[in-house]
Amino acid sequence: MPGALWLPALLGLALIVLPVAGLFLRVDPARLPALLTSPAALDALELSVRTGLISTALSLVLGGPLALVLARSGLRGMRVVRGLVLLPLVLPPVVGGLALLYLLGRTGLLGQALDVFGVRLPYTTAAVVLAQTFVAMPFLVVGLEGALRTAGARYEQVAATLGAGPWLAFRRVTVPLMLPALGSSLVLAFARALGEFGATITFAGSLQGTTRTLPLAIYTTAQSDVDAAVAMSLLLVVVALLVIVVARPRAVEGQS
Amino acid sequence: MPGALWLPALLGLALIVLPVAGLFLRVDPARLPALLTSPAALDALELSVRTGLISTALSLVLGGPLALVLARSGLRGMRVVRGLVLLPLVLPPVVGGLALLYLLGRTGLLGQALDVFGVRLPYTTAAVVLAQTFVAMPFLVVGLEGALRTAGARYEQVAATLGAGPWLAFRRVTVPLMLPALGSSLVLAFARALGEFGATITFAGSLQGTTRTLPLAIYTTAQSDVDAAVAMSLLLVVVALLVIVVARPRAVEGQS
Amino acid sequence: MSLRAEIEVRRDDFALSAELAVRPGEVLAVLGPNGAGKSTLLSALSGLLVPDRGRIELGERVWLDTERRVHVPTHRRGVGLLAQNPLLFPYLSALENVAFGPRAAGAGKVAARRTAERWLSEVDAETLAGRRPGQLSGGQAQRVALARALAADPELLLLDEPLAALDIDAAPAMRGLLHRVLQHQEHPTVLVTHDVLDAVVLADRLVVLLDGRIVEQGPTREVLARPREAFTARIAGLNLLPGTAAAGALALGDITLTGHVAEPLDEGEPAAAVFAPAAVAVHRELPGGSPRNAIPVQVTGLEPRGDVVRVRGSVGDCAPAADVTPAAVADLALAPGERVWFVVKAAEVAIHPLSGGSSGA
Amino acid sequence: MSLRAEIEVRRDDFALSAELAVRPGEVLAVLGPNGAGKSTLLSALSGLLVPDRGRIELGERVWLDTERRVHVPTHRRGVGLLAQNPLLFPYLSALENVAFGPRAAGAGKVAARRTAERWLSEVDAETLAGRRPGQLSGGQAQRVALARALAADPELLLLDEPLAALDIDAAPAMRGLLHRVLQHQEHPTVLVTHDVLDAVVLADRLVVLLDGRIVEQGPTREVLARPREAFTARIAGLNLLPGTAAAGALALGDITLTGHVAEPLDEGEPAAAVFAPAAVAVHRELPGGSPRNAIPVQVTGLEPRGDVVRVRGSVGDCAPAADVTPAAVADLALAPGERVWFVVKAAEVAIHPLSGGSSGA
Amino acid sequence: GSEQQRTLTVLAAASLTESFDELGQRFSADHPGVRVTFDYQGSSTLAEQVNQGRAADVFASADTRNMDRAAANLNGAAQPFATNRLAIAVPKGNPKGIRSLADLTAPDRVVVVCAPQVPCGSASEQVEKAAGVQLAPASEEDDVKSVLQKVAAGEADAGLVYVTDARSAADKVDAIEFPEAQQAVNTYPIAALKSAPEPELAAQFLEYVRGPVGREVLGARGFAAP
Ligand SMILES: Nc1ncnc2c1ncn2[C@@H]1O[C@H](COP(=O)(O)OP(=O)(O)OP(=O)(O)O)[C@@H](O)[C@H]1O
Ligand SMILES: Nc1ncnc2c1ncn2[C@@H]1O[C@H](COP(=O)(O)OP(=O)(O)OP(=O)(O)O)[C@@H](O)[C@H]1O
Ligand code: MOO
Ligand SMILES: [Mg+2]
Ligand SMILES: [Mg+2]
């Protein structure tokens, strides 16, 4: 690696780390314990972690196969589908939330149908999960698809010559080969789900304990007390770092 | 690929495509031309594309080397740095904007220093670019780093045995090997920059022609006319799809 | 179950067109120069590559029929392919790699492990069981890959240079292993190799592929003993000089070679003189005395071959070789560029008819 | 500039400890079984692997000195490595791959292209210039990789099995190319091979690596003519039976072998009898008549070798071989498990002292 | 004539969007060569930006609290220019027949309000207290427009919004005024900023907003005079 690249690398790191660090230097340590253990903060934290995990799992279950289809089906038109998958990324989250609302809301196309069965999504925790999945899944799809294409189908072909059918090859070849990429894609998706704000507030609303996740709580708090909001962001950052740095299984990082 | 995976894949695709499609079915085609060619929309579009491209370039210039350092330096502590790089993803964008404001604002740590030279960043187009870079760069870093680790250093080692120094190996081996991953990472970063809202409005404000990008214009419009805002989102989606599906050079997609 | 295949593959500037049949228990060796299409042939048989046109059958089962749009995917063919690149699964240990096939065939964990252990020890790699492929040397990886292919116990075994990268002890050992395994199985096997020894030891029949086409085919020893193509002759280690038949002899420009004529030959028919390099004596001057075949050549190269030196000469388009002792090389002061006589007794020369107008060596 | 290296690499259950010196223009062949550490040695010399302990010098320049913490990175060593896996850059054409080295050395686009074209045609791959590595056959890729390594014109050339995967025509051609190239250069070369022929044709000196240690070293023909290790003897194609010296003979348990003693030997000293398989006759019954060496063996295997059959026997820990005609095999009804006599004339046996207590074959 | 063009920058609470857009146009028409640009955001965000040194001419807040936060950066005292009060927004046609605040407590009503942290939310708390009702909202939004938008989309049966907001969406919602709203009248202050690049224009704009044109435009949108 050319040594000169350290300069832009450090600049890039500074651009990310300095603002965040500066933010947290503003937090008054004396107020911190009270702020972080307030029921509002704890409720929000619990809700965020719970919904974040569920929507990451959902992203995996739906997005994983989608990535595989994109990378391996070899069908025409996959270029366009690949573009479509990125839509939630481009749309301002609020518009994404609107889109979900218009589809699944009481008057929405699918929402009306669901209403018949007594299922109402808006204002529920399920809506939070859906909103988060909507914005987080593309990360998983894009990350996995790239890795699948880079890895190519060689090993899956070897598995076929050893008599392994598609499922076995998938379980015993594709999945283990993808573990490192899966790890980083899951982390991306989880991080995005954890930070999701606009789509959630639009589609799910904001009610403590039910739909007010940590980012929503932070935003609401910021309306009256910016410093308290910053302190709450600290909570979010700590949780995220915990997941990313500590909890992320080593195995998933791949052999270095 | 197991055929049964088509089911969750299609479900995932539906989760993304149906809401967006539903949203756009609501747009009144008669109003569309007027909405899309209003000076407000055109100004915002132009600003969005311009800043989006610049911040994508900036993400590349700073984030590319950062990815390389993360993947290749082999230093201890890279785990933590990798976590730090994901911070902008986790932070609600508004908090990210606040962080930038506190760092680079007039009273900010760096802002004070810049002020001495007469440089004021917040509420300028440069601030839009910074905000977008802040949120978009992690995508590039994570995407590239994953690909770099997957590819391993084998080919760079071969280059070294052919007498290529780090720079040459970087230019003629690392970069071409990374082209497919670079392509998808750049698209992700550009998409994220294009959709960026919270950090921009907080750090750069929302002034037509200067800092009011398309998502901000959509937001402002939504205050008075949700349907008009949805129509403007259509513009955003079309631009994004154009970039992703059409303009994205084939070469960058790698050999299939 | 016997294999019958008829395959056509077209690529930019390469076309493979081959037709083969391998009987149950039979081993077919495929020889041919680099780029002849050997690996392409195996890809097509395994189903990893779909030929542009063709038909493949194993026993009653039709694996491919481009006309009727039949294409059975690889994993349903029960085919085993050892490719040129070992491609061991990088995240599995050597043992787990070998156990993959038995597991895929439905064996339990313990049974698959036992099978894998047996095959690993067959290829003399039991001590490597726990290693990841990244921790294996080139030859070790090759052996594990061989064990993996054999452990899957396929109905059609395809081996692409299974003995490449092996050391001088491992190669004969693996060849012996393959010999034992292949001899006792009822399935057909196709074996690609560059080493005629593999063909001789392991194969019942032999196919020579040149530029995508099969140019020779038949029982191994027969083809090697009566090579019709210069390439075949070279792999057989024999000299083959093509010319036209004359009464009990071969006309090669203004040279006439006499020898043993195996089959009746018409005068003027294309034919070739075949003889071993060991049968060739090298002389500076044309020797007198009893009638002998003497070919004037220019020395083009000297290659030590174990305890003899192979002297390569050129005459017209042909490059016959002579094996002589190092002492003779010194005595004769042989060196590239020198003009000498290759002398061979008529009793050592066999004259064969040549099918078609094959060109010189 | 000569290469002097002293290297120690430790891995879980493998340790390499080697010391070598290669003079300018000299070619050192490294032979050894799979997993002996040959590739590891080249990795260390090239700088891709940092040894745990050691010192590497090329001429005046110190590339590695673990004590003084000197480690010159690979690209500053001017070293060229052809690894066991061709690893052609997948996004470059064959020509661009070969031009990579010259470009890295600072040559202009046109000049590098010309150099690359020249080397491509040297390896007989000029028609492949525009192909991507994915479109090359195994042997074609190997040739392009060879051209790429040579085109870089390194100050130390490291070749790991450069002739693997090549066909029967390409292998001698490439060997000839290497011979020409290596003969005329002033840089040292280290050549890893499994083929003794490569060593004989290409190398001035030879090192035999066994289990990470150098067990034999010296001028190629000398080492091959007087192998002290069974492995060396096997690669040399010679039988080597280790025992203890007796007056003009070798005691091997209760068998005594007489032969030509090259150097004075003390009685009881470890020594070995060396003879060619071709010199061995096989008999069912112990033949009478003039004094001969007769060794009772059990047949363990039969391997056709071109026009002869190599009969492998076992006696004690040793596995001597005999080359006989197929007719003899049939006459004697030879088969594995049979007990026969290997008979060899005293004039064909050389008795060499053995350094250290090397074990049997 | 871009050389002569002067630009006035106004930071205004989001609830002023339609009124100020119109005011801006009329101000430009009355002052040739002057362009007015607006940045509409939540009042608290704008106050924070002003405190972080944002250069602008005029700041119009939706409440006095946020204006007070920015006091140190104001050029002269803030002056009230409009008031606003809450109304119940219901989907067009009032399908659930809502008449009063008390009607919102029925168990199957989906009600959306502002969070207590934002001005409209604290106003909602005050009117609840005054009416002696305890709402169980499905969501507490961060701004009025979100509340309005949920009602307009039919996702809520009712929401507490400002009269002005309800009127701006008159084609989608009906506004139901209720007496307790008088207990939480919200005052909008406006002020020039110290950092103003165009202090003169800023003063003129302040006058304009508080003058007859301003009153007319604001009044038409439902604002009351202070
Ligand atoms: N993907 C491809 N596209 C175009 N040509 C190809 C491709 N793959 C192989 N070829 C060409 O097809 C021919 C046959 O290749 P194949 O790999 O079958 O040769 P082979 O007989 O196995 O040679 P080797 O002994 O070197 O392994 C070669 O000329 C090769 O260059
Ligand atoms: N990364 C590794 N970790 C642990 N052991 C390794 C690793 N790489 C190689 N080895 C072991 O080191 C020994 C030497 O390997 P090396 O590749 O040098 O052998 P080699 O002489 O080149 O063999 P071959 O002829 O098969 O190529 C082998 O026993 C091998 O299993
Ligand atoms: O106008 Mo506000 O500050 O969104 O209540
Ligand atoms: Mg091949
Ligand atoms: Mg090796």
CSV table of N, CA, C and O in Angstrom, one decimal, chain D residues 161-196:
chain,number,residue,atom,x,y,z
D,161,GLU,N,8.3,-24.8,-10.2
D,161,GLU,CA,7.7,-25.7,-11.1
D,161,GLU,C,7.3,-25.0,-12.4
D,161,GLU,O,6.1,-25.1,-12.8
D,162,PRO,N,8.2,-24.4,-13.1
D,162,PRO,CA,7.8,-23.7,-14.3
D,162,PRO,C,7.3,-24.5,-15.4
D,162,PRO,O,6.6,-24.0,-16.3
D,163,LEU,N,7.5,-25.8,-15.4
D,163,LEU,CA,7.1,-26.6,-16.5
D,163,LEU,C,5.9,-27.5,-16.2
D,163,LEU,O,5.6,-28.4,-17.0
D,164,ALA,N,5.3,-27.2,-15.1
D,164,ALA,CA,4.1,-28.0,-14.8
D,164,ALA,C,3.0,-27.7,-15.7
D,164,ALA,O,3.0,-26.6,-16.3
D,165,ALA,N,2.1,-28.6,-16.0
D,165,ALA,CA,0.9,-28.4,-16.8
D,165,ALA,C,1.2,-28.2,-18.3
D,165,ALA,O,0.3,-28.0,-19.1
D,166,LEU,N,2.5,-28.4,-18.7
D,166,LEU,CA,2.8,-28.2,-20.1
D,166,LEU,C,2.7,-29.5,-20.8
D,166,LEU,O,3.0,-30.6,-20.3
D,167,ASP,N,2.4,-29.5,-22.1
D,167,ASP,CA,2.2,-30.7,-22.9
D,167,ASP,C,3.6,-31.2,-23.3
D,167,ASP,O,4.6,-30.6,-23.1
D,168,ILE,N,3.5,-32.3,-23.9
D,168,ILE,CA,4.8,-33.1,-24.3
D,168,ILE,C,5.6,-32.3,-25.3
D,168,ILE,O,6.8,-32.5,-25.3
D,169,ASP,N,5.0,-31.4,-26.0
D,169,ASP,CA,5.8,-30.6,-26.9
D,169,ASP,C,6.3,-29.3,-26.2
D,169,ASP,O,7.4,-28.8,-26.4
D,170,ALA,N,5.3,-28.7,-25.5
D,170,ALA,CA,5.6,-27.5,-24.8
D,170,ALA,C,6.7,-27.6,-23.8
D,170,ALA,O,7.6,-26.8,-23.6
D,171,ALA,N,6.7,-28.7,-23.0
D,171,ALA,CA,7.6,-28.8,-21.9
D,171,ALA,C,9.1,-28.8,-22.4
D,171,ALA,O,9.9,-28.0,-21.9
D,172,PRO,N,9.4,-29.6,-23.4
D,172,PRO,CA,10.8,-29.5,-23.9
D,172,PRO,C,11.1,-28.2,-24.5
D,172,PRO,O,12.2,-27.6,-24.3
D,173,ALA,N,10.1,-27.6,-25.2
D,173,ALA,CA,10.4,-26.3,-25.8
D,173,ALA,C,10.7,-25.2,-24.7
D,173,ALA,O,11.6,-24.4,-24.8
D,174,MET,N,9.9,-25.2,-23.6
D,174,MET,CA,10.1,-24.3,-22.5
D,174,MET,C,11.4,-24.6,-21.8
D,174,MET,O,12.1,-23.7,-21.4
D,175,ARG,N,11.7,-25.9,-21.7
D,175,ARG,CA,12.9,-26.2,-21.0
D,175,ARG,C,14.1,-25.7,-21.8
D,175,ARG,O,15.0,-25.1,-21.3
D,176,GLY,N,13.9,-25.8,-23.2
D,176,GLY,CA,15.0,-25.3,-24.0
D,176,GLY,C,15.1,-23.8,-23.9
D,176,GLY,O,16.2,-23.2,-23.8
D,177,LEU,N,13.9,-23.1,-23.8
D,177,LEU,CA,13.9,-21.7,-23.7
D,177,LEU,C,14.6,-21.3,-22.4
D,177,LEU,O,15.5,-20.4,-22.3
D,178,LEU,N,14.2,-21.9,-21.3
D,178,LEU,CA,14.9,-21.6,-20.0
D,178,LEU,C,16.4,-21.9,-20.1
D,178,LEU,O,17.1,-21.1,-19.5
D,179,HIS,N,16.7,-23.0,-20.7
D,179,HIS,CA,18.1,-23.3,-20.8
D,179,HIS,C,18.9,-22.2,-21.5
D,179,HIS,O,19.9,-21.7,-20.9
D,180,ARG,N,18.4,-21.7,-22.6
D,180,ARG,CA,19.0,-20.6,-23.3
D,180,ARG,C,19.1,-19.3,-22.4
D,180,ARG,O,20.1,-18.7,-22.2
D,181,VAL,N,17.9,-19.0,-21.8
D,181,VAL,CA,17.9,-17.8,-21.0
D,181,VAL,C,18.8,-17.9,-19.8
D,181,VAL,O,19.6,-16.9,-19.5
D,182,LEU,N,18.7,-19.0,-19.1
D,182,LEU,CA,19.5,-19.1,-17.9
D,182,LEU,C,21.0,-19.2,-18.1
D,182,LEU,O,21.8,-18.7,-17.3
D,183,GLN,N,21.3,-19.8,-19.3
D,183,GLN,CA,22.7,-20.0,-19.6
D,183,GLN,C,23.4,-18.6,-19.8
D,183,GLN,O,24.6,-18.4,-19.4
D,184,HIS,N,22.7,-17.7,-20.3
D,184,HIS,CA,23.3,-16.4,-20.7
D,184,HIS,C,23.1,-15.3,-19.7
D,184,HIS,O,23.5,-14.2,-19.9
D,185,GLN,N,22.5,-15.6,-18.6
D,185,GLN,CA,22.4,-14.5,-17.6
D,185,GLN,C,23.4,-14.5,-16.5
D,185,GLN,O,24.0,-15.5,-16.2
D,186,GLU,N,23.6,-13.3,-16.0
D,186,GLU,CA,24.6,-13.2,-14.9
D,186,GLU,C,24.0,-13.3,-13.5
D,186,GLU,O,24.7,-13.1,-12.5
D,187,HIS,N,22.7,-13.5,-13.5
D,187,HIS,CA,22.0,-13.5,-12.2
D,187,HIS,C,21.9,-14.9,-11.7
D,187,HIS,O,21.8,-15.8,-12.5
D,188,PRO,N,21.8,-15.0,-10.4
D,188,PRO,CA,21.5,-16.4,-9.9
D,188,PRO,C,20.0,-16.8,-10.1
D,188,PRO,O,19.2,-15.9,-10.2
D,189,THR,N,19.8,-18.0,-10.2
D,189,THR,CA,18.4,-18.5,-10.3
D,189,THR,C,18.2,-19.7,-9.4
D,189,THR,O,19.1,-20.5,-9.2
D,190,VAL,N,17.0,-19.7,-8.8
D,190,VAL,CA,16.6,-20.9,-8.0
D,190,VAL,C,15.4,-21.5,-8.6
D,190,VAL,O,14.4,-20.8,-8.9
D,191,LEU,N,15.5,-22.8,-8.9
D,191,LEU,CA,14.5,-23.5,-9.7
D,191,LEU,C,13.9,-24.6,-8.9
D,191,LEU,O,14.7,-25.6,-8.5
D,192,VAL,N,12.6,-24.6,-8.5
D,192,VAL,CA,12.0,-25.7,-7.8
D,192,VAL,C,11.4,-26.6,-8.9
D,192,VAL,O,10.7,-26.2,-9.8
D,193,THR,N,11.6,-27.9,-8.7
D,193,THR,CA,11.1,-28.8,-9.7
D,193,THR,C,10.8,-30.2,-9.1
D,193,THR,O,11.4,-30.5,-8.1
D,194,HIS,N,10.0,-30.9,-9.7
D,194,HIS,CA,9.8,-32.3,-9.4
D,194,HIS,C,10.4,-33.2,-10.4
D,194,HIS,O,10.4,-34.4,-10.2
D,195,ASP,N,10.9,-32.6,-11.4
D,195,ASP,CA,11.4,-33.4,-12.6
D,195,ASP,C,12.9,-33.3,-12.6
D,195,ASP,O,13.5,-32.3,-12.8
D,196,VAL,N,13.5,-34.5,-12.4
D,196,VAL,CA,15.0,-34.5,-12.4
D,196,VAL,C,15.6,-34.0,-13.7
D,196,VAL,O,16.6,-33.4,-13.8
